[in-house]
Structure formats: C-alpha cells, structure tokens
CSV table of C-alpha atoms in Angstrom, one decimal:
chain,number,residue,atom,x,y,z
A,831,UNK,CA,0.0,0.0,0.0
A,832,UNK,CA,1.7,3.5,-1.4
A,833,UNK,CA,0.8,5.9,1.5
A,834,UNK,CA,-0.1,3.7,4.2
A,835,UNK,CA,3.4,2.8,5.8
A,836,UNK,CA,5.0,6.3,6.5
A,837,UNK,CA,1.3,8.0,7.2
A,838,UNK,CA,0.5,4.9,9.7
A,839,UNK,CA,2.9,6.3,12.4
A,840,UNK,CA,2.4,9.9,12.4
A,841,UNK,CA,-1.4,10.1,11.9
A,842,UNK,CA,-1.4,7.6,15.0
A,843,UNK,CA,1.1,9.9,17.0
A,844,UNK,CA,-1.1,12.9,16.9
A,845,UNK,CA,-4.3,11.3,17.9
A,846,UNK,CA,-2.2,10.1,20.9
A,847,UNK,CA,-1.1,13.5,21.7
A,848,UNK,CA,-4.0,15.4,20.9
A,849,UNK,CA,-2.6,17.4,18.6
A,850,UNK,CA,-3.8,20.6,17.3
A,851,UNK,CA,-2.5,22.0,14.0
A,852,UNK,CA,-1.6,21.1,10.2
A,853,UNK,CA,0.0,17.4,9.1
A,854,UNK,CA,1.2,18.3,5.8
A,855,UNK,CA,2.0,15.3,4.0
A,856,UNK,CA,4.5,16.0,0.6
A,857,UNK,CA,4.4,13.7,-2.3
A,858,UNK,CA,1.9,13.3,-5.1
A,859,UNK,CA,-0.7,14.6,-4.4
A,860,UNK,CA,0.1,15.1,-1.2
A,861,UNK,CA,-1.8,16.8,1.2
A,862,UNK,CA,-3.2,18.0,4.4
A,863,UNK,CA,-4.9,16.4,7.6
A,864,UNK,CA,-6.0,19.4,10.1
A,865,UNK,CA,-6.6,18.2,13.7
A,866,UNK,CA,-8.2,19.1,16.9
A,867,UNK,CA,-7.1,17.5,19.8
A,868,UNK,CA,-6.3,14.7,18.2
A,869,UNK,CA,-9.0,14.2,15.7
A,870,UNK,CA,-9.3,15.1,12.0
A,871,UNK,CA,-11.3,17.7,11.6
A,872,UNK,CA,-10.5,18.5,7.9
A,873,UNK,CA,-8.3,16.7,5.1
A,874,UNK,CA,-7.1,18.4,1.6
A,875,UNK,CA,-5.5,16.8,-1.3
A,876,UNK,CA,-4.9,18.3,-4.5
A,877,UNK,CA,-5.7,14.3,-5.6
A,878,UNK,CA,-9.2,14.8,-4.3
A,879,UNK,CA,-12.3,17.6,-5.1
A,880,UNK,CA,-12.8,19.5,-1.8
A,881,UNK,CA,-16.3,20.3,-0.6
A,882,UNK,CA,-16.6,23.8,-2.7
A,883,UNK,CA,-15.4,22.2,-6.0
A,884,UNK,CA,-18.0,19.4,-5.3
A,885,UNK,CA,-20.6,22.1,-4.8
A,886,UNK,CA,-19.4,24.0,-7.6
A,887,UNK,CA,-19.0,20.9,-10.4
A,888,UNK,CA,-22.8,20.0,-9.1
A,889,UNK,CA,-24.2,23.1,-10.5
A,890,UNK,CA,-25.8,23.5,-6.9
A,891,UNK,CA,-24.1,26.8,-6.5
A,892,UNK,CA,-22.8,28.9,-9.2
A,893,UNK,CA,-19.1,30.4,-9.0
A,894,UNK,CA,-20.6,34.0,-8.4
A,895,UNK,CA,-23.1,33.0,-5.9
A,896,UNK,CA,-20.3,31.0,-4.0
A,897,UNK,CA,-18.0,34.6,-4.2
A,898,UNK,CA,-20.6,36.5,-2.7
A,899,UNK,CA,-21.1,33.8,0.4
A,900,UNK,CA,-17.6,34.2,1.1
A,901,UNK,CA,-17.7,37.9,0.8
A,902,UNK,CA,-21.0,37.9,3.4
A,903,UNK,CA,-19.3,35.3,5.7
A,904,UNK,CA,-16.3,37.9,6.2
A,905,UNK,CA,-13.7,36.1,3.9
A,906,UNK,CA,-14.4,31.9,5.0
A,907,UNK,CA,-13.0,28.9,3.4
A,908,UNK,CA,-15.9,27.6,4.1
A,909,UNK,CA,-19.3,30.1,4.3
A,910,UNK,CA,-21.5,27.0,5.7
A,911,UNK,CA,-24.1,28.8,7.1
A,912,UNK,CA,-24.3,31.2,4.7
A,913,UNK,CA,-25.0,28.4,2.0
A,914,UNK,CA,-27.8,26.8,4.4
A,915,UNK,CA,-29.2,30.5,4.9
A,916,UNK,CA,-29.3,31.1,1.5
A,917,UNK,CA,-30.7,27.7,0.6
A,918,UNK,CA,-28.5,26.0,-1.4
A,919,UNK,CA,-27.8,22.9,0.7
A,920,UNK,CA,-29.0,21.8,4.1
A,921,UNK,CA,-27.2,21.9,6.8
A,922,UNK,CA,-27.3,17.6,6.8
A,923,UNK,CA,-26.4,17.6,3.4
A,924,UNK,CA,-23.6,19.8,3.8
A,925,UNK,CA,-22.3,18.0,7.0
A,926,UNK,CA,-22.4,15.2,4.2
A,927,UNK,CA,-20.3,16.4,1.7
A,928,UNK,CA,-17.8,17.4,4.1
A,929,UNK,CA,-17.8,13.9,5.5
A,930,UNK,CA,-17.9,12.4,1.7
A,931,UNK,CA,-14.7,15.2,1.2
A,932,UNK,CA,-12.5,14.4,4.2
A,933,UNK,CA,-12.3,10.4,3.0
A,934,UNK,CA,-12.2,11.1,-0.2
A,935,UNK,CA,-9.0,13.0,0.4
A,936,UNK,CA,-7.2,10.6,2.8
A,937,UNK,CA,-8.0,8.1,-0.2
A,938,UNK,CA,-6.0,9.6,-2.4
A,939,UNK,CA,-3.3,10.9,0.0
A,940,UNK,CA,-3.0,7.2,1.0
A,941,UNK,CA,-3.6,5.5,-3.0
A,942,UNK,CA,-0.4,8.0,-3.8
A,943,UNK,CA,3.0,8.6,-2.7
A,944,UNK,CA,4.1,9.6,0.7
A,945,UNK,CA,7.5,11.6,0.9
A,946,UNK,CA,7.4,12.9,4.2
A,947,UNK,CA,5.3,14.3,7.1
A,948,UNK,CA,5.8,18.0,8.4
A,949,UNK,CA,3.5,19.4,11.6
A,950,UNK,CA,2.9,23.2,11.8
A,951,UNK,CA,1.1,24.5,14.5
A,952,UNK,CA,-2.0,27.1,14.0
A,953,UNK,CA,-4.3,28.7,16.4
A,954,UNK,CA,-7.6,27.7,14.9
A,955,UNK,CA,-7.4,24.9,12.7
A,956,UNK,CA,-9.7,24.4,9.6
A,957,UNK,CA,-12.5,22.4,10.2
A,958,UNK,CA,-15.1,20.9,7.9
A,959,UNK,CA,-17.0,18.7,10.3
A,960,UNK,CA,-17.9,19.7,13.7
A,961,UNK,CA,-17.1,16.5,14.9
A,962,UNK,CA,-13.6,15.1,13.8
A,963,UNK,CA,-12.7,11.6,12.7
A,964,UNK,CA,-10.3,9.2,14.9
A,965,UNK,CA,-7.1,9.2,12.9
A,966,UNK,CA,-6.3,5.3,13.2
A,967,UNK,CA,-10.0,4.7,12.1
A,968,UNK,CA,-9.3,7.6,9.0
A,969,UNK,CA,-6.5,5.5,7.4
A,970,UNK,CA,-7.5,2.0,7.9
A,971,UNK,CA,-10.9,3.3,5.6
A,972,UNK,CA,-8.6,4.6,3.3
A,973,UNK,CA,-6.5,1.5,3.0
A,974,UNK,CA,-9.9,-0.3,2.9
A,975,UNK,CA,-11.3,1.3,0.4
A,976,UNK,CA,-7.6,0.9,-1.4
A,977,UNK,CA,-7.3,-2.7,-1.0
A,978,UNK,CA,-10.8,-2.7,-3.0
A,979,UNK,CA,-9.6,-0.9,-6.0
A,980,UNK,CA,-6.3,-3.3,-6.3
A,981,UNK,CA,-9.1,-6.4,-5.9
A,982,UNK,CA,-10.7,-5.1,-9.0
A,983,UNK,CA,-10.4,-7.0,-12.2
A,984,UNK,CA,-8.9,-4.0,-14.1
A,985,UNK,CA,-7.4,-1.7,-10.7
A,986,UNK,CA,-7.2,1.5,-11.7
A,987,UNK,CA,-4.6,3.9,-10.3
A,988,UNK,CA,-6.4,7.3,-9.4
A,989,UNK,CA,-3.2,9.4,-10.7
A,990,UNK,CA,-2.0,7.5,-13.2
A,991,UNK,CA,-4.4,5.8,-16.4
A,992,UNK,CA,-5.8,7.8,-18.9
A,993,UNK,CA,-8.6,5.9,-20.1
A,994,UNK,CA,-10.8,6.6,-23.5
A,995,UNK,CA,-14.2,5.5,-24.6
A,996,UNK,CA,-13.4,1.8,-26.0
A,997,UNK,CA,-14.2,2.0,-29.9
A,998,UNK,CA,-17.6,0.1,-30.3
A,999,UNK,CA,-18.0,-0.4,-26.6
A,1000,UNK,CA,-21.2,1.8,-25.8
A,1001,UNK,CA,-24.2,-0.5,-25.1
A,1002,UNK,CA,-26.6,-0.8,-22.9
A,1003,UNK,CA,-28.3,1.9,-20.6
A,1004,UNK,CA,-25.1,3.1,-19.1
A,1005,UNK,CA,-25.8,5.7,-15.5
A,1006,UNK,CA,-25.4,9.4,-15.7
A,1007,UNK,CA,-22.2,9.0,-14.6
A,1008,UNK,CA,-20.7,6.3,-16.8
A,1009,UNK,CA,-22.2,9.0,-19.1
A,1010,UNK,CA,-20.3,11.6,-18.0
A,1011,UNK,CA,-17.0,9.5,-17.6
A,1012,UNK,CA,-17.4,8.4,-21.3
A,1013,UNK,CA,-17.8,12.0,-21.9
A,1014,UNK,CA,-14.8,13.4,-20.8
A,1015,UNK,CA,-12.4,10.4,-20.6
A,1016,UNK,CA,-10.2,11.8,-23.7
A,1017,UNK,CA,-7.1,9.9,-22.9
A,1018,UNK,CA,-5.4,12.9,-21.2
A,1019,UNK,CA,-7.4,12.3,-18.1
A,1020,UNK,CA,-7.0,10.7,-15.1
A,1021,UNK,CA,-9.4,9.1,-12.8
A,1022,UNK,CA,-8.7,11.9,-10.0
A,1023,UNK,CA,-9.1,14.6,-13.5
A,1024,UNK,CA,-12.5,13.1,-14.0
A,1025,UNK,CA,-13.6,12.8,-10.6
A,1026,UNK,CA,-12.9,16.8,-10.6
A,1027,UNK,CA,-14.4,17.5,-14.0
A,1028,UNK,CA,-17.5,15.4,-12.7
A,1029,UNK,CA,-17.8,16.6,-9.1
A,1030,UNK,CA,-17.6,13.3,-7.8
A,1031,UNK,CA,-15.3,11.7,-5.2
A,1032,UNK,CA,-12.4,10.2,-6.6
A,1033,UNK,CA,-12.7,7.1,-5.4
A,1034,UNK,CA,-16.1,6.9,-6.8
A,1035,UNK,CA,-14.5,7.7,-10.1
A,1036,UNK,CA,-11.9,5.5,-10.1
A,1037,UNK,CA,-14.2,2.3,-9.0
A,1038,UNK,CA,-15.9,3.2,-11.8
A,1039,UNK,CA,-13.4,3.3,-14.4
A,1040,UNK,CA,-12.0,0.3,-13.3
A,1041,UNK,CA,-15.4,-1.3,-13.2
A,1042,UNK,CA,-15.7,0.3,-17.3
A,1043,UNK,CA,-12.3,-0.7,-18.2
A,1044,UNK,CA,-13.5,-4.5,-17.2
A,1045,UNK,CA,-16.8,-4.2,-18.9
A,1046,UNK,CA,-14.9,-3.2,-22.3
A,1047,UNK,CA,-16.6,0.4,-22.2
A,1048,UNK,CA,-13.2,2.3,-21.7
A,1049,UNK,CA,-9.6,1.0,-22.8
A,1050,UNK,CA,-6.3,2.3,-22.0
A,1051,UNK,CA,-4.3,3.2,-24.9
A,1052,UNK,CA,-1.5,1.3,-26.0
A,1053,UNK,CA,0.8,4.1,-26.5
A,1054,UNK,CA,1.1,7.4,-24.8
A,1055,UNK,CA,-1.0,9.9,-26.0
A,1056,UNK,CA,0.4,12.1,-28.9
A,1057,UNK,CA,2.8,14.4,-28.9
A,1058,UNK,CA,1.7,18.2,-28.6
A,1059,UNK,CA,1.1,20.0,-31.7
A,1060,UNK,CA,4.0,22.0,-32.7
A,1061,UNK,CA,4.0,25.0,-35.4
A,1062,UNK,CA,6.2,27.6,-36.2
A,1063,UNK,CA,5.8,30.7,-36.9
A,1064,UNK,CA,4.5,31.8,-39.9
A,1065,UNK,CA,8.0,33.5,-41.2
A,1066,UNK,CA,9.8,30.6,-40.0
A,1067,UNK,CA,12.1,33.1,-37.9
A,1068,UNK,CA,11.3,31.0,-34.6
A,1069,UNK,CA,11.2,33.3,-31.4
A,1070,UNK,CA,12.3,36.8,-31.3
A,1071,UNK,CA,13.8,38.6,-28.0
A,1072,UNK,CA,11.0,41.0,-26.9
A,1073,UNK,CA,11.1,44.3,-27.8
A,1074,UNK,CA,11.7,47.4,-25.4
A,1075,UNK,CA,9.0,49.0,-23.7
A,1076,UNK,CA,8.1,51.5,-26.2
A,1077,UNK,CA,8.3,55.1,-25.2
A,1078,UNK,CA,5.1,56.4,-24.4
A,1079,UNK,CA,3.0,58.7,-26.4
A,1080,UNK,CA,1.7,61.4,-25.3
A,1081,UNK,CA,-2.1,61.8,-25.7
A,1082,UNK,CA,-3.6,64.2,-28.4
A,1083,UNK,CA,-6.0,66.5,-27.2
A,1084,UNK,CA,-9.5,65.6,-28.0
A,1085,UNK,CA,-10.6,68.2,-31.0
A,1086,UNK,CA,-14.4,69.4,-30.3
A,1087,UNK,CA,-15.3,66.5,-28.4
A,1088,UNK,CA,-18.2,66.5,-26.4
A,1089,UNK,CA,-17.4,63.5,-24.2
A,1090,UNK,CA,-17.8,64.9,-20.5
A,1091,UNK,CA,-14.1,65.7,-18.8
A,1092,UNK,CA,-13.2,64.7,-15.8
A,1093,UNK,CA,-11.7,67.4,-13.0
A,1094,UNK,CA,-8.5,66.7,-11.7
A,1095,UNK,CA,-9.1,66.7,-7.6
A,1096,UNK,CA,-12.1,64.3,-7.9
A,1097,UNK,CA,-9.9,61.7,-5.9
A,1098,UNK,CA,-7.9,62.1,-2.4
A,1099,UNK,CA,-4.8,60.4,-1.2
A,1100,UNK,CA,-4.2,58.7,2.2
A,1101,UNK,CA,-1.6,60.0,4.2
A,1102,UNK,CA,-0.9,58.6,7.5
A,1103,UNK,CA,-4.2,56.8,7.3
A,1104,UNK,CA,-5.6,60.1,6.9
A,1105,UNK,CA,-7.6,61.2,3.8
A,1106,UNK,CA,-6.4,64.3,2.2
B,1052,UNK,CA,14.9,23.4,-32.2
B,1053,UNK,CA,14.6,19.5,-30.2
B,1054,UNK,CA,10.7,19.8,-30.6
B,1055,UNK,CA,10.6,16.2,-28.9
B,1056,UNK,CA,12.2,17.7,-25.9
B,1057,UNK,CA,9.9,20.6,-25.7
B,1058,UNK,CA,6.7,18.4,-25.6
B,1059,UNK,CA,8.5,15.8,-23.5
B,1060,UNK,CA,8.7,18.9,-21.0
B,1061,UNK,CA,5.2,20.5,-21.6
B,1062,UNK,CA,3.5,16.8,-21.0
B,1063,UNK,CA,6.1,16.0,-18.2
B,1064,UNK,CA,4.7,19.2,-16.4
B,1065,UNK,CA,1.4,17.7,-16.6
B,1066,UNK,CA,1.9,14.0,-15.1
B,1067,UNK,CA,4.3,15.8,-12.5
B,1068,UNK,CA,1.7,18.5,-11.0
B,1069,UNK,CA,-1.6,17.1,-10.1
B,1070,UNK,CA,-4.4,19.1,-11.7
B,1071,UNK,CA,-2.4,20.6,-14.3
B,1072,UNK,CA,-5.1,20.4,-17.2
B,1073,UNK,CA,-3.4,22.1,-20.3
B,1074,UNK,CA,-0.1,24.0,-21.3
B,1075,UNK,CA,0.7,26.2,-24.2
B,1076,UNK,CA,3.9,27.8,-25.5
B,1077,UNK,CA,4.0,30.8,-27.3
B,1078,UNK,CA,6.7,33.5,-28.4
B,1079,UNK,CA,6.6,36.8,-26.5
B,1080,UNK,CA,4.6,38.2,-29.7
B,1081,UNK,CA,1.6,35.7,-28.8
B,1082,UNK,CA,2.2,33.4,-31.9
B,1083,UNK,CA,1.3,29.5,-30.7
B,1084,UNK,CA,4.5,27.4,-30.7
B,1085,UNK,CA,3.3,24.4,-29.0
B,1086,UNK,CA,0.2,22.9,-26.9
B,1087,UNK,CA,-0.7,20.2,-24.9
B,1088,UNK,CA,-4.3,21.4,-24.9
B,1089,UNK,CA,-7.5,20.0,-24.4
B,1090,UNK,CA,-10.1,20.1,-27.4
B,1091,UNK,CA,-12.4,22.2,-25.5
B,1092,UNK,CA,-9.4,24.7,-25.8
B,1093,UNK,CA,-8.5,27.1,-28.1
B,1094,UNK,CA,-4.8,27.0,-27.9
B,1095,UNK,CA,-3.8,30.1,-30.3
B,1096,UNK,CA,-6.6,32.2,-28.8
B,1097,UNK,CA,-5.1,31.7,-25.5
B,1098,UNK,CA,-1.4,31.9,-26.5
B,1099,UNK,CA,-2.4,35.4,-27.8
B,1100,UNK,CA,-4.5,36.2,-24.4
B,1101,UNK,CA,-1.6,35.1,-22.4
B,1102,UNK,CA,1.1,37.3,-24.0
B,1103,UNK,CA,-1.6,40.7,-23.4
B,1104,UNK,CA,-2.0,39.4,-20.0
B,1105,UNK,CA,2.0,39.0,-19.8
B,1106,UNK,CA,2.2,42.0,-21.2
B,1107,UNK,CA,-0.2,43.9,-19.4
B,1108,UNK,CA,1.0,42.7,-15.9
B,1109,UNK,CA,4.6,43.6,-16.6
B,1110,UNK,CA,3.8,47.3,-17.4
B,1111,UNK,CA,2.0,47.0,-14.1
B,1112,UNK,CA,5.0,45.8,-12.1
B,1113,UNK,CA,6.9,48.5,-13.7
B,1114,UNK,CA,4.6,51.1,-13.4
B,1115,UNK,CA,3.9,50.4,-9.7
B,1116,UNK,CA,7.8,49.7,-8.9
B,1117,UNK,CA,7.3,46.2,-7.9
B,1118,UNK,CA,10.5,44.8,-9.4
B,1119,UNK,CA,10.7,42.8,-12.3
B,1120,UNK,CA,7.6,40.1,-13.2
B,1121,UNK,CA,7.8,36.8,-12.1
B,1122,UNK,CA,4.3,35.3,-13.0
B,1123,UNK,CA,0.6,36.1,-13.2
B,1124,UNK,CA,-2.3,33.7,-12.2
B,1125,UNK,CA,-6.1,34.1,-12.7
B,1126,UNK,CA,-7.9,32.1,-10.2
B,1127,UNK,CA,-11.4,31.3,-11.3
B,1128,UNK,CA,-14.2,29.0,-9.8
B,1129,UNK,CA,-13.0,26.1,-11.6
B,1130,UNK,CA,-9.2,26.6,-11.2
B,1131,UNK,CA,-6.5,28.8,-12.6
B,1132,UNK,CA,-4.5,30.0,-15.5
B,1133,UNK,CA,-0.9,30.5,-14.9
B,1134,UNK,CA,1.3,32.7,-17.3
B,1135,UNK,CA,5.4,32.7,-16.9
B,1136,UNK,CA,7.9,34.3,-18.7
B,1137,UNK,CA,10.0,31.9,-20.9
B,1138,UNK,CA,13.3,34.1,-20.9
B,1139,UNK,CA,12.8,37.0,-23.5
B,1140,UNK,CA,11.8,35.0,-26.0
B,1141,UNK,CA,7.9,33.3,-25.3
B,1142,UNK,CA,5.9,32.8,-22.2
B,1143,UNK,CA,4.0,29.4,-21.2
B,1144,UNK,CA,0.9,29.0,-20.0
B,1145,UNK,CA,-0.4,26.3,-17.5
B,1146,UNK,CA,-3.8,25.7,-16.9
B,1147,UNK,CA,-5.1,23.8,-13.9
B,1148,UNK,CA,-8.2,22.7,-11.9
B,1149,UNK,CA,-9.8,23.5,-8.3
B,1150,UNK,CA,-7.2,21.3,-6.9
B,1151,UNK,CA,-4.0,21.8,-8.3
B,1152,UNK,CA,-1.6,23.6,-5.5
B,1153,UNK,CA,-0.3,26.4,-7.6
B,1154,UNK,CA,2.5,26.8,-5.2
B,1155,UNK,CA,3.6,23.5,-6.1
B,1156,UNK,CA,3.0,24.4,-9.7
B,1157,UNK,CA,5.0,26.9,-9.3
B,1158,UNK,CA,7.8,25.6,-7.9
B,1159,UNK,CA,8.2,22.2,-10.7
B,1160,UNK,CA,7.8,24.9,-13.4
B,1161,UNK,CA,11.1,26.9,-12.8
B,1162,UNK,CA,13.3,23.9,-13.6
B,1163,UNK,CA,10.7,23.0,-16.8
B,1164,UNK,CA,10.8,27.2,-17.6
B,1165,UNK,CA,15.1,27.3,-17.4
B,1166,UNK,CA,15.4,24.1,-19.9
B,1167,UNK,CA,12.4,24.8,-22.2
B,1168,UNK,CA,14.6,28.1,-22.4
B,1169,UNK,CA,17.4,26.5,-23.7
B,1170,UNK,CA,15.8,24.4,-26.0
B,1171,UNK,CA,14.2,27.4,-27.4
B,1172,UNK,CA,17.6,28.8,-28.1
B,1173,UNK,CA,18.6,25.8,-29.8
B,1174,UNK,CA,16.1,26.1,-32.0
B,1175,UNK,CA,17.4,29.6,-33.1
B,1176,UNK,CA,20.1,28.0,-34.3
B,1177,UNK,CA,18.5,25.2,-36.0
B,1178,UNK,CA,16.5,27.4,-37.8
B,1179,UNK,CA,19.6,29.1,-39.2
B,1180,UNK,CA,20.5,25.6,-40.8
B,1181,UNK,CA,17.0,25.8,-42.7
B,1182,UNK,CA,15.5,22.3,-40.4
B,1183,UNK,CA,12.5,23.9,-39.1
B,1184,UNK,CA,10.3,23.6,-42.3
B,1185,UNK,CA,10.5,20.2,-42.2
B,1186,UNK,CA,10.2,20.0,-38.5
B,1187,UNK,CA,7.3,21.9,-38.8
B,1188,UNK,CA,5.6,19.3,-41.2
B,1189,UNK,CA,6.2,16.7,-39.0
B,1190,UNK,CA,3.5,17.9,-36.7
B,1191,UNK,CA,5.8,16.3,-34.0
C-alpha cells in the first residue's frame, strides 16, 4: 500500500497526543490532515475535489453565488451557514459532503505517494466537520477502500491511467455517470481529473473506471498519448527577443469632443491613514 | 529546435503536478509554438491572451515599482490559469483545476521554464541551418 506505511505512524502519533494543527503530507498529491485535539477535523488533497469544488462541479451553487457567500461570511473557506441560509444545501447535506470530502481525500493521500510528514502548528485549525474523525479509524478506511480498488479485475490507479471510450464499446443503458465519464475520458485524463471534471469523489470515479475498463466500455491506450502539436511561426524566424517598452506617447488632445471631462481633484490620497 | 524535448517537457509538467489540465507555449509576440491542450481549448486564442495578459501585468509591475515580473495567475471558480515568462523569448501558459496547489506548480515549473529556455535557443540556431520547415511538417 503506497501511503499507508509512512502515514500509519504519524497520523497515529497525533491522535495520541491530541494534537492541534496542520499534518502536511508532501508527495503526489500530497496533502493536508487538520486536527483538533487529536482528531481530523478537515483533510485536503490536490488528488481529491474538496467540498466547494463538489458544490461548484454539481451546478448547486454557481461560482458568483459562492463569491458573494464568502464575501457575506467575512472572507471563510468555508461560508456554511451562509450556503444553508441562503438555501443552497441543508445543513445535513452539507455535513455530508464534508464527511464524503475528508475520505475522499485521505483516499488519495493514502492510494499516492508519501514523501514525508511536516507538523505546523496554528491557532484555529480548519474544520469541515464539527465532529472530527479518529485518525487510526481515517487511514484504515482509506486503505480499505484501497485494498478494493487493487481487488478489482482492471485496478485503476487514481493518478495515473488515462482511459478513452473503448471504440464500439457503448451498449446498454449506461448511468449518468458512466455518461459523463465516457464524456470526458479523452485519454489525457485521469481518474482523479474526471472525478474533478464530474464533481464526484475520486474514489467513486476510479471504481468506476476500473469497473468500465473490465466491462470493455473504456480502454487504455497502447501508446502514450500524442505528442503536442508544434508550429512555427509563420515567417519561419522561430522566437524573437521582446522588444523594449516603447516610449510612451503622449495623448492628443481631443478636438471638439463633447465627451464629458473629468476634473483633476475628484480623488484624495491617504496620508498617515488620513484622507487628504 | 529539439521539438521532442519541448513536448517531453510541456506533457512531463502535466503527469508531475496534479491538476495541471493544459499548457501552451508561445513566443513573446503571442504566436502558438506548442500545446498540450485540451479540445475544449482554443490554444492560439489563449497563447495570444496570455502574451496581453503578460504584457499587461509587466507594465503593471513597472509602473507600480514592484520589481521585475515573475508570473501572473487568474484564479477562477474552476481553477486557474498561470502565465510565466520563458526568458525574453515566449511565455507558457499552465492551466489547472480547483485542486491543483499552484505553489507546487510553481515551484516544478522553474526547472521545466530554465530548460524549455534552452531548447528554445537551440532552436534559433537550428533554424539558421534551414531544419524547421521540415520540422514543422512533421506535426511532431
């Protein structure tokens, strides 16, 4: 098991201690476990959607709506009551996609590769469920859930095939989202790419590739994806050093316009946290 | 110009940083040189948007003394654009997802900007022993 190993210990050793801070875990993808006194209160991963980009990719909340949440809840990660008072999500169903989130990303810390573990201390940690997760209990889930995907016919890492829609392979009444994986599978993907593309949890996604890659509805290709497109440029001259700033030019005065001018003075300057 | 190496780099930047989606290369004057786009993007629309946004955010640094430009980013709902100077020459573009961790990103591109330099610089000289037409009609 990749992650398991090296995260075992130190995940263990700050439930013991009741720790309070940041495990930042480097590799790929890496990540983050936040704890409070000893339990996981919060877990990022760059290998797994968080619970905004789930809301987000769902089409529940739209990305200006979400701005102007965090702008009314004073700047939050996380502005869940002001999604519940607005009424995009319930406060269960939010307490569920947090849940949902926090697994999801100790999956895919744990499916990848573990370089090292770094504490940091903070005042207030970041918390997506009120009630935190026993570390021990966190990672044997994860390696779980991990064990499953290597007991697959066709495992599927979540970093590392890029499947495509098997030529001829579409039958049946396939689910929304073997609908959407055949949709966007493009052979540059990843199951952890989909699983953001989609809004799903990556190890939803990559069950379900592996599950399609069995059934013959995706295939791995047998040689790496092409190369980039390269083109020259047109005169064949390649790249050019950029030029110099060019000296500015003065503006010409407007000739009988009848746009309105603006006075000079219309603005003030702060001084000393003083307006002038 | 190797364009082998250049794409090795451009797709190695890819598999290295989780979430990078897409990358482009283009000379400073926003003419496409290479991408490892998506069909969804339009890779000589955005090498042209990334050299104005190059452009306009190094008049900016100038103009507001803040030392010479090192990168820009857009963040949007559904991830970020990254644009970097490629030496004088071009400027890259990398285009990620919600969950890539740009300061990662940014990080594993210096060593990927400092050689796709150099290989750009080869090029110049290939091109002076008249290779790039046929390079160019490989498609490589």
């Amino acid at each position: 098991m990749s992650g398991y190993e090296p995260l075992a210990p130190a995940l263990t050793a700050c439930g013991h201690e009741g720790f309070t801070g940041e495990l930042r875990i480097a590799g790929s993808p890496g990540g983050t476990f936040h704890f409070r006194d000893g339990l996981v209160v919060a877990v990022e991963s760059p290998g797994a959607p968080g619970p905004e980009a789930l809301l987000l990719r769902s089409g529940r909340v739209s990305g200006e709506q979400w701005a102007e949440l965090v702008r009314e809840s004073g700047g939050s990660r996380w502005p869940a009551t002001a999604l519940v008072a607005h009424g995009y999500a319930g406060a269960a169903q939010l307490r569920v996609v947090c849940s949902m989130a926090l697994h999801d990303a100790a999956f895919a810390i744990v499916a990848g590769r573990v370089e090292g573990c770094e504490r940091a201390l903070v005042a207030e940690p970041f918390a997506q469920v009120p009630v935190g997760e026993q570390p021990a209990r966190l990672l044997r889930e994860a390696a779980r859930k991990l064990a499953a995907v290597a007991g697959l016919p066709h495992p599927v890492r979540p970093d590392r095939d890029r499947p495509v829609p098997a030529s001829g392979g579409r039958g049946g009444n396939p689910s929304a989202l073997r609908l959407e994986l055949l949709a966007h599978a493009d052979g540059r993907r990843t199951a952890r790419d989909l699983s953001f593309r989609t809004g799903r949890g990556v190890y939803t996604v990559t069950v379900e590739v592996a599950r399609m890659l069995a059934e013959g509805l995706l295939e791995l290709p047998g040689t790496p994806a092409p190369l980039p497109v390269l083109r020259m440029s047109p005169d064949g001259q390649g790249v050019r050093r950029r030029p110099p700033p060019a000296e500015p030019v003065p503006p010409t005065p407007p000739a009988g316009t009848e746009l309105p001018r603006r006075k000079p003075g219309g603005f003030f300057r702060i001084r000393n946290g003083i307006p002038k | 110009m190797d364009h082998k190496a250049l794409a090795l780099e451009m797709r190695g930047l890819r598999e290295q940083v989780a979430g990078v989606t897409d990358t482009a290369l283009a000379a400073a004057d926003g003419l496409l040189i290479a991408a490892d786009t998506a069909d969804s993007i339009d890779p000589e629309g955005l090498a042209a948007l990334a050299a104005a946004g190059l452009g306009l955010a190094r008049r900016t640094s100038e103009a507001t003394a803040r030392g010479a430009l090192r990168r820009t980013v857009t963040y949007g709902s559904h991830g970020c654009a990254a644009f970097y100077a490629v030496g004088d020459t071009a400027l890259m573009v990398v285009l990620g997802d919600e969950g890539i961790d740009v300061d990662h990103l940014h990080r594993a591109t210096q060593p990927a900007l400092r050689r796709i330099d150099l290989i750009l610089t080869d090029r110049a000289v290939d091109t002076a022993v008249d290779t790039a037409p046929e390079k160019a009609a490989e498609g490589v």
